[in-house]
PDB file of C-alpha atoms in Angstrom:
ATOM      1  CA  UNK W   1      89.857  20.391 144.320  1.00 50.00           C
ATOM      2  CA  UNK W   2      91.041  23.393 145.793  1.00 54.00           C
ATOM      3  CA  UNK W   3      91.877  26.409 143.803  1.00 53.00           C
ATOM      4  CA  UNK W   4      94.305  28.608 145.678  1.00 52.00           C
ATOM      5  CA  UNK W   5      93.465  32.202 145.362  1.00 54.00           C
ATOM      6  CA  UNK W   6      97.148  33.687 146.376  1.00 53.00           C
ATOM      7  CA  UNK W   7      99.321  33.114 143.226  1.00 53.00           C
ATOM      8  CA  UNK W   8      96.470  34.880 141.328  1.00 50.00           C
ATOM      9  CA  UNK W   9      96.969  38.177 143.597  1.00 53.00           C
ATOM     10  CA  UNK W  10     100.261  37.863 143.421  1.00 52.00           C
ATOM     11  CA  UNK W  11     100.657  37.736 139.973  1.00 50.00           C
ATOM     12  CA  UNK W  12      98.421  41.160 140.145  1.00 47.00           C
ATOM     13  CA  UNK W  13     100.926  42.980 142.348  1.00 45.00           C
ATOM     14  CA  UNK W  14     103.681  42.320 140.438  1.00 47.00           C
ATOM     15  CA  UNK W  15     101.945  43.207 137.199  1.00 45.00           C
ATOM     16  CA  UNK W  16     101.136  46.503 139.149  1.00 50.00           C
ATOM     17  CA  UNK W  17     104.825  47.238 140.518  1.00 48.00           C
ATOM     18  CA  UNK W  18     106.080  46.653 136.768  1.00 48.00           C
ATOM     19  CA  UNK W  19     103.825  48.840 134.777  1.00 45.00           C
ATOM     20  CA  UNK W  20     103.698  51.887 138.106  1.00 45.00           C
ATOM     21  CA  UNK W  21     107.274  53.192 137.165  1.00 45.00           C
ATOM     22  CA  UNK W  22     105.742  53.448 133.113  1.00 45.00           C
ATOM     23  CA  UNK W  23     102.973  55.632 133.951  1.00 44.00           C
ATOM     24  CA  UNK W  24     104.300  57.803 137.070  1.00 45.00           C
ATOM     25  CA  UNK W  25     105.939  59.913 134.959  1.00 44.00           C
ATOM     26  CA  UNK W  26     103.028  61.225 132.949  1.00 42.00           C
ATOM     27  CA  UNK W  27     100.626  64.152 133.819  1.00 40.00           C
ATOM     28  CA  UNK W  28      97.314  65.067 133.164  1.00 40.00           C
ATOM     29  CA  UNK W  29      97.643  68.115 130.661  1.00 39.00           C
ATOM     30  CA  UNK W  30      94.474  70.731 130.845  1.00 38.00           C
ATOM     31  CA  UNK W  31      93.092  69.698 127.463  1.00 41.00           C
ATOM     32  CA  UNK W  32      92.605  65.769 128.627  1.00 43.00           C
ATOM     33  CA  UNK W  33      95.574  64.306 126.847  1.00 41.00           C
ATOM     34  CA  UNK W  34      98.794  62.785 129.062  1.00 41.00           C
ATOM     35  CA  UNK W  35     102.032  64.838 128.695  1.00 41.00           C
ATOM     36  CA  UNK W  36     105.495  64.041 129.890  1.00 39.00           C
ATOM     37  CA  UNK W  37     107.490  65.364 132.217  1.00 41.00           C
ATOM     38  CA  UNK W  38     109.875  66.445 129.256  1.00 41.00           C
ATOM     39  CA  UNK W  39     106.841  68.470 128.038  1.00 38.00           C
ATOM     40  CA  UNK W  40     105.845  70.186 131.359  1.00 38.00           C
ATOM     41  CA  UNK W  41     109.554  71.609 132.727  1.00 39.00           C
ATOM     42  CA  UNK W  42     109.779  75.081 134.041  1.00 38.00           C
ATOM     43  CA  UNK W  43     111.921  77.545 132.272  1.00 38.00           C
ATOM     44  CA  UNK W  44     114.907  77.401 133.846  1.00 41.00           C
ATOM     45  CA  UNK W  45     115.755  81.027 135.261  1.00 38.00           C
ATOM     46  CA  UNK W  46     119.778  80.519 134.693  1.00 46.00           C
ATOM     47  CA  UNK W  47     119.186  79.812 131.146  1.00 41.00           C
ATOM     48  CA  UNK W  48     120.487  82.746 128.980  1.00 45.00           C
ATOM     49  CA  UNK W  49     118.177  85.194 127.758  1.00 44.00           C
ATOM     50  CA  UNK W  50     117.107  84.798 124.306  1.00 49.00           C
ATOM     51  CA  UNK W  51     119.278  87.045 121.636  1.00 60.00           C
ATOM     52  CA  UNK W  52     117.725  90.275 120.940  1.00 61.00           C
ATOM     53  CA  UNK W  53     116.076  90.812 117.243  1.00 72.00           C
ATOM     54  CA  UNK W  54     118.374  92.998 114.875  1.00 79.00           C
ATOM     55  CA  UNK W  55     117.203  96.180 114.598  1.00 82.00           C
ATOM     56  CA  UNK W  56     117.828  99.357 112.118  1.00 89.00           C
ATOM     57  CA  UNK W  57     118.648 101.842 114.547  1.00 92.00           C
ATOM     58  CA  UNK W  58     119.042 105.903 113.486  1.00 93.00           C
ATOM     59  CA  UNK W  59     120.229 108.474 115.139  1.00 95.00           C
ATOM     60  CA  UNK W  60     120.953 111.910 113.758  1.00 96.00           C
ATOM     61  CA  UNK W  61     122.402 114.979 116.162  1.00 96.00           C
ATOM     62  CA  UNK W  62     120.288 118.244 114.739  1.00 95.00           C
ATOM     63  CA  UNK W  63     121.760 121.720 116.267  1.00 94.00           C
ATOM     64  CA  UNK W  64     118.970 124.204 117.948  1.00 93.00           C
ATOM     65  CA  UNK W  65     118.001 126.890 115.001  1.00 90.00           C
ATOM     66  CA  UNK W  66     119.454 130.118 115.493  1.00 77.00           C
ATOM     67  CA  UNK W  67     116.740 132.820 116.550  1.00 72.00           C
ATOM     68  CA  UNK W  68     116.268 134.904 113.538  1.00 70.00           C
ATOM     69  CA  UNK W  69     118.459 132.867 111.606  1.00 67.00           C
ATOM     70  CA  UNK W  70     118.684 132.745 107.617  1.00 69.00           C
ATOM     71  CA  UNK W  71     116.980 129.215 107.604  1.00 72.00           C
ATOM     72  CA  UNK W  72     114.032 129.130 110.095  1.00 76.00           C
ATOM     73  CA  UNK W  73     113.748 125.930 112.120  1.00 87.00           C
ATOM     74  CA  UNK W  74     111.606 122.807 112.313  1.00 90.00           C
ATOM     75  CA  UNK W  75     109.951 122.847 115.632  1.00 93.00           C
ATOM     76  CA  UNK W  76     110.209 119.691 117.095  1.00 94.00           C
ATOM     77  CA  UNK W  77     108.855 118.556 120.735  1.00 94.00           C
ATOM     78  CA  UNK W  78     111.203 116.714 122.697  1.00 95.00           C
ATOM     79  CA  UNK W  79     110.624 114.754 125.708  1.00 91.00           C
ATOM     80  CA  UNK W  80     107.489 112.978 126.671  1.00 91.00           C
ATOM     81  CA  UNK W  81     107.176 113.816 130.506  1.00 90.00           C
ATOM     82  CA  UNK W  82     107.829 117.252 130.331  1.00 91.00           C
ATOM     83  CA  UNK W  83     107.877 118.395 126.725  1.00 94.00           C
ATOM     84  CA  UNK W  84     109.489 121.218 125.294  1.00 94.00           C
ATOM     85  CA  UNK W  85     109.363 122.695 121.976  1.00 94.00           C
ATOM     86  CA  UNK W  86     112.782 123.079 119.870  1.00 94.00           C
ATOM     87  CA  UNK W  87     113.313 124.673 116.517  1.00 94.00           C
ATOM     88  CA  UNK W  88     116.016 122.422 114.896  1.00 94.00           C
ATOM     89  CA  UNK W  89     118.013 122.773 111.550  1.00 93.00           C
ATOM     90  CA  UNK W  90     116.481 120.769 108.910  1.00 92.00           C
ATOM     91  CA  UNK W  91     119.807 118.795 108.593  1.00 93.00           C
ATOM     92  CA  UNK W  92     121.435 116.791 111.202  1.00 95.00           C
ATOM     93  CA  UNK W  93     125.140 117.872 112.351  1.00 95.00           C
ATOM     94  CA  UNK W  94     126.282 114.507 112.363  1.00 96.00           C
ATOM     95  CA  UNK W  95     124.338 110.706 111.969  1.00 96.00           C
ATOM     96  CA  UNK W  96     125.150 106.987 112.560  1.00 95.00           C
ATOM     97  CA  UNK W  97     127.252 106.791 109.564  1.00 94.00           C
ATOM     98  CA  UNK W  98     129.954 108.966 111.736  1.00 95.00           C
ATOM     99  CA  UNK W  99     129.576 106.853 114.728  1.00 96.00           C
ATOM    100  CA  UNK W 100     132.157 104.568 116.317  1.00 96.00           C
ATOM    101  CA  UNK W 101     131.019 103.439 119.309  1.00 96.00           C
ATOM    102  CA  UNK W 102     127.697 103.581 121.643  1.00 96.00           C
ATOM    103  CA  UNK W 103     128.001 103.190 125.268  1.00 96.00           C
ATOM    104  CA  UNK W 104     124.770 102.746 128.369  1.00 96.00           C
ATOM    105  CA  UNK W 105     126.026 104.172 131.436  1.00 95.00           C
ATOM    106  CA  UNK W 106     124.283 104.515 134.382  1.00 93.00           C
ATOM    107  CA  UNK W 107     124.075 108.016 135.694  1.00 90.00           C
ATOM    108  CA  UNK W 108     122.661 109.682 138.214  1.00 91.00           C
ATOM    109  CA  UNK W 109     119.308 110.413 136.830  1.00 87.00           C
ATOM    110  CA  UNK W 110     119.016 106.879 135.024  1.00 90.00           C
ATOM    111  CA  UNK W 111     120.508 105.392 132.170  1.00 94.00           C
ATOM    112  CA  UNK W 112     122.839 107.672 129.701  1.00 96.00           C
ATOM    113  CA  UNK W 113     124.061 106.922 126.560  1.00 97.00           C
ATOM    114  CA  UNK W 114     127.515 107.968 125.305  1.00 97.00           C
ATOM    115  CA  UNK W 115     127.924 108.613 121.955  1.00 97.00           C
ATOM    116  CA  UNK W 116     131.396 108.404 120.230  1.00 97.00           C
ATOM    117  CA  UNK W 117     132.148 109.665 116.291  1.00 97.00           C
ATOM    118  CA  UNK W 118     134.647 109.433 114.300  1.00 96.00           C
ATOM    119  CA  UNK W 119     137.209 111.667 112.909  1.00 95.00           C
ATOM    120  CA  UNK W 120     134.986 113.291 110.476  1.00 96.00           C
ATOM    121  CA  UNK W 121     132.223 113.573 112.815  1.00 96.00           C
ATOM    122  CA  UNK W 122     134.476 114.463 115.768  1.00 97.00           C
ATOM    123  CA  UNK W 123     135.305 117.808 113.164  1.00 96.00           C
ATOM    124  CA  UNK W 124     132.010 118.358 112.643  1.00 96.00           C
ATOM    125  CA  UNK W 125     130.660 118.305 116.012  1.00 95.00           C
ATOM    126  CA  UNK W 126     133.126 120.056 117.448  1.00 95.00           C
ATOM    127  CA  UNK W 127     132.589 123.207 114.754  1.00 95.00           C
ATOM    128  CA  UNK W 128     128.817 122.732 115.526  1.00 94.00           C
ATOM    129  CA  UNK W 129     129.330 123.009 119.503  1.00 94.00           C
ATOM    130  CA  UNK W 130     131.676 125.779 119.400  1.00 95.00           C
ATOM    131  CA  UNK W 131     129.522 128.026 117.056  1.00 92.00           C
ATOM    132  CA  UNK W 132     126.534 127.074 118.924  1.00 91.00           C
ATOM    133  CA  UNK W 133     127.619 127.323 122.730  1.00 93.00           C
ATOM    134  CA  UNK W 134     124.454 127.931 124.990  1.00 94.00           C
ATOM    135  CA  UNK W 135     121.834 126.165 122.470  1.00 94.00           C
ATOM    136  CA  UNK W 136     120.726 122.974 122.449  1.00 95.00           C
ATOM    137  CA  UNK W 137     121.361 119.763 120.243  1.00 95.00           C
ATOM    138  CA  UNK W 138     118.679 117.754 119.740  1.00 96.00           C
ATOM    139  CA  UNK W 139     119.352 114.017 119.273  1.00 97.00           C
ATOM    140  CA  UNK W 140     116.514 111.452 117.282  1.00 97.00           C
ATOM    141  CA  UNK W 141     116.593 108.153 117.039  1.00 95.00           C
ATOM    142  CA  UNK W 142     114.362 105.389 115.179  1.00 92.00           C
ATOM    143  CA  UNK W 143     114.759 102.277 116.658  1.00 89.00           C
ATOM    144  CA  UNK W 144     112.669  99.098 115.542  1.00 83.00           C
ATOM    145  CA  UNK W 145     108.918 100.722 115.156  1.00 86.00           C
ATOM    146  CA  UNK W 146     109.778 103.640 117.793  1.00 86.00           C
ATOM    147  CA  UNK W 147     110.915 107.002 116.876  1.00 90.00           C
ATOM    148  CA  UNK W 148     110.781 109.457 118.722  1.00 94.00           C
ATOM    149  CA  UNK W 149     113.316 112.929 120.063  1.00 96.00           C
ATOM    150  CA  UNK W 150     115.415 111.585 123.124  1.00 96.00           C
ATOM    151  CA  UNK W 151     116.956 114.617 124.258  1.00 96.00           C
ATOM    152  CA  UNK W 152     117.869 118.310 123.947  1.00 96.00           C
ATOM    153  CA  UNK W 153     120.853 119.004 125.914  1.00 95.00           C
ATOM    154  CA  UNK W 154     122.375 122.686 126.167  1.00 96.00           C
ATOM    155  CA  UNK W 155     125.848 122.985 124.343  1.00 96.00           C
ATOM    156  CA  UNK W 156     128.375 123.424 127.697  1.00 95.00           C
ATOM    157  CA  UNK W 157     131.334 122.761 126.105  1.00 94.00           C
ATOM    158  CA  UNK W 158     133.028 122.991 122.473  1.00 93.00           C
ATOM    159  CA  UNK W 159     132.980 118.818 122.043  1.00 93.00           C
ATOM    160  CA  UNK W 160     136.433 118.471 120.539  1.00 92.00           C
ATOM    161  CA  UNK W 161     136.861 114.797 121.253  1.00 95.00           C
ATOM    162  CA  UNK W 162     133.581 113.828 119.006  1.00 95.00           C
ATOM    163  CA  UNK W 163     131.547 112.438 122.431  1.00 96.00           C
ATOM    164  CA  UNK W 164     128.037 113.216 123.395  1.00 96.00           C
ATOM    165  CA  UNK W 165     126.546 112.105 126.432  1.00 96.00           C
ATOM    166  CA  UNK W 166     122.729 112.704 127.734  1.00 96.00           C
ATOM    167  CA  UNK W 167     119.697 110.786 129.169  1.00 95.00           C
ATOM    168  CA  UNK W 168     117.264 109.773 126.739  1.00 96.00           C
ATOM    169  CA  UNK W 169     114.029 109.577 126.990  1.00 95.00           C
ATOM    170  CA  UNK W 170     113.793 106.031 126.773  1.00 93.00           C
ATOM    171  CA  UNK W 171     113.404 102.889 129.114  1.00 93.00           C
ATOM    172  CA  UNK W 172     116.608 101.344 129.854  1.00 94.00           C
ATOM    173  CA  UNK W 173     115.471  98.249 127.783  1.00 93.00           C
ATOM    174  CA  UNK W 174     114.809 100.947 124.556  1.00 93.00           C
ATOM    175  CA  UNK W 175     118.437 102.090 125.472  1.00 94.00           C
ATOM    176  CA  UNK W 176     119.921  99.143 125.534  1.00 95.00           C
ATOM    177  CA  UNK W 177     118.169  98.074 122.358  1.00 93.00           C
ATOM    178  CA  UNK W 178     119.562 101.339 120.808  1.00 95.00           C
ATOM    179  CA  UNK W 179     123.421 101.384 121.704  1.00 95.00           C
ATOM    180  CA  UNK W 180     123.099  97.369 120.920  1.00 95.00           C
ATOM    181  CA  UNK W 181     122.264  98.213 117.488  1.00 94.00           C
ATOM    182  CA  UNK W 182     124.010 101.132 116.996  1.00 95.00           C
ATOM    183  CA  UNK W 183     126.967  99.468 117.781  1.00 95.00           C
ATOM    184  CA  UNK W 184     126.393  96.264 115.768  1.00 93.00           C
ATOM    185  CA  UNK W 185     125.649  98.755 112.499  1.00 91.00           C
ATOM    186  CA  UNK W 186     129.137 100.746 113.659  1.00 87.00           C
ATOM    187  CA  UNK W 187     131.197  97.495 113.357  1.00 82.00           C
ATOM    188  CA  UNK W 188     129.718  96.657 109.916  1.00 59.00           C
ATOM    189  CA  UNK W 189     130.348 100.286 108.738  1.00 54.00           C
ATOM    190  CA  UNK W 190     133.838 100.099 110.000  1.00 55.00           C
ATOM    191  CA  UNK W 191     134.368  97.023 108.489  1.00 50.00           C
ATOM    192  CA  UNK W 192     132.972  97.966 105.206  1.00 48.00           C
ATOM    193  CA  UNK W 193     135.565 101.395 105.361  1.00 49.00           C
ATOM    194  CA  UNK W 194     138.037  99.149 106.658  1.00 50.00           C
ATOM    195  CA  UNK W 195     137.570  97.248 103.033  1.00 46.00           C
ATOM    196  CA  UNK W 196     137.691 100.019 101.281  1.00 43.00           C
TER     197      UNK W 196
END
């Protein structure tokens, strides 16, 4: 009798052609365990970005303390790279409850952010500016766990149409977290006037 060793190895490579395809497709992960391709993708990098957490964002306008003034001023240092000291009036000219809208534009010296009040706070700014002409405003924000002074611009111009605009002192991802917020708390305060 003859015992024909062919079929046999035959039988072997197909076995081995039908169970290949099963276990291609899994990898070795580093701990010793098999993962699946599903499991092991790259991010995709035209995905969209995740949504940003909401944030409780502040920001309240104080005018520079006048020199020899009735009410002395809170000195405050403003700017990180270069600071400066400012005395500032305990209370802020106007705050985030007056706000409309925040805008990020891109100026010349970085990111700006544009800052837009309403009709009471256009009033109010605009008596601030004009009795203050030639001192500065100094503008703090909270934002998540930051806090900090972002600018002190000189008062140019009597602001009559309730808009500030300076550079913060802030990365552009901190200003962008800012006006994002600002602007999401604006549209709920409108809304909640709006109700009223």
């Amino acid at each position: 009798m003859k015992i024909c060793r062919n079929p046999f190895n035959i039988y072997f490579l197909c076995l081995g052609l039908v169970v290949t395809p099963f276990t291609a497709g899994a990898a070795e992960s580093p701990k010793g365990g098999a993962q699946t391709n599903e499991s092991a993708k790259v991010a995709d990098p035209k995905a969209k970005p995740k949504k940003r957490k909401k944030e409780t964002v502040t920001i309240r306008v104080h005018v520079e303390a006048l020199v020899g003034g009735t009410t002395p001023g809170t000195p405050v240092t403003v700017l990180r790279s270069n600071p400066m000291v400012v005395n500032v009036e305990k209370d802020p000219v106007v705050d985030e409850s007056r706000l409309e809208e925040a805008r990020l534009i891109d100026g010349p010296g970085g990111p700006e952010i544009e800052l837009q009040f309403d009709s009471q706070g256009r009033t109010m700014l605009g008596n601030y500016t004009a009795a203050h002409r030639g001192q500065r405003l100094a503008i703090y924000s909270d934002f998540g766990k930051d806090h900090r002074w972002l600018a002190a611009p000189v008062i140019t111009r009597i602001a009559s149409n309730g808009t500030i605009r300076f550079s913060p002192d802030a990365t552009l991802d901190e200003a962008q977290r800012i006006v994002e917020n600002l602007n999401r708390q604006a549209g709920v305060s409108k809304k909640k006037k709006d109700d009223w």
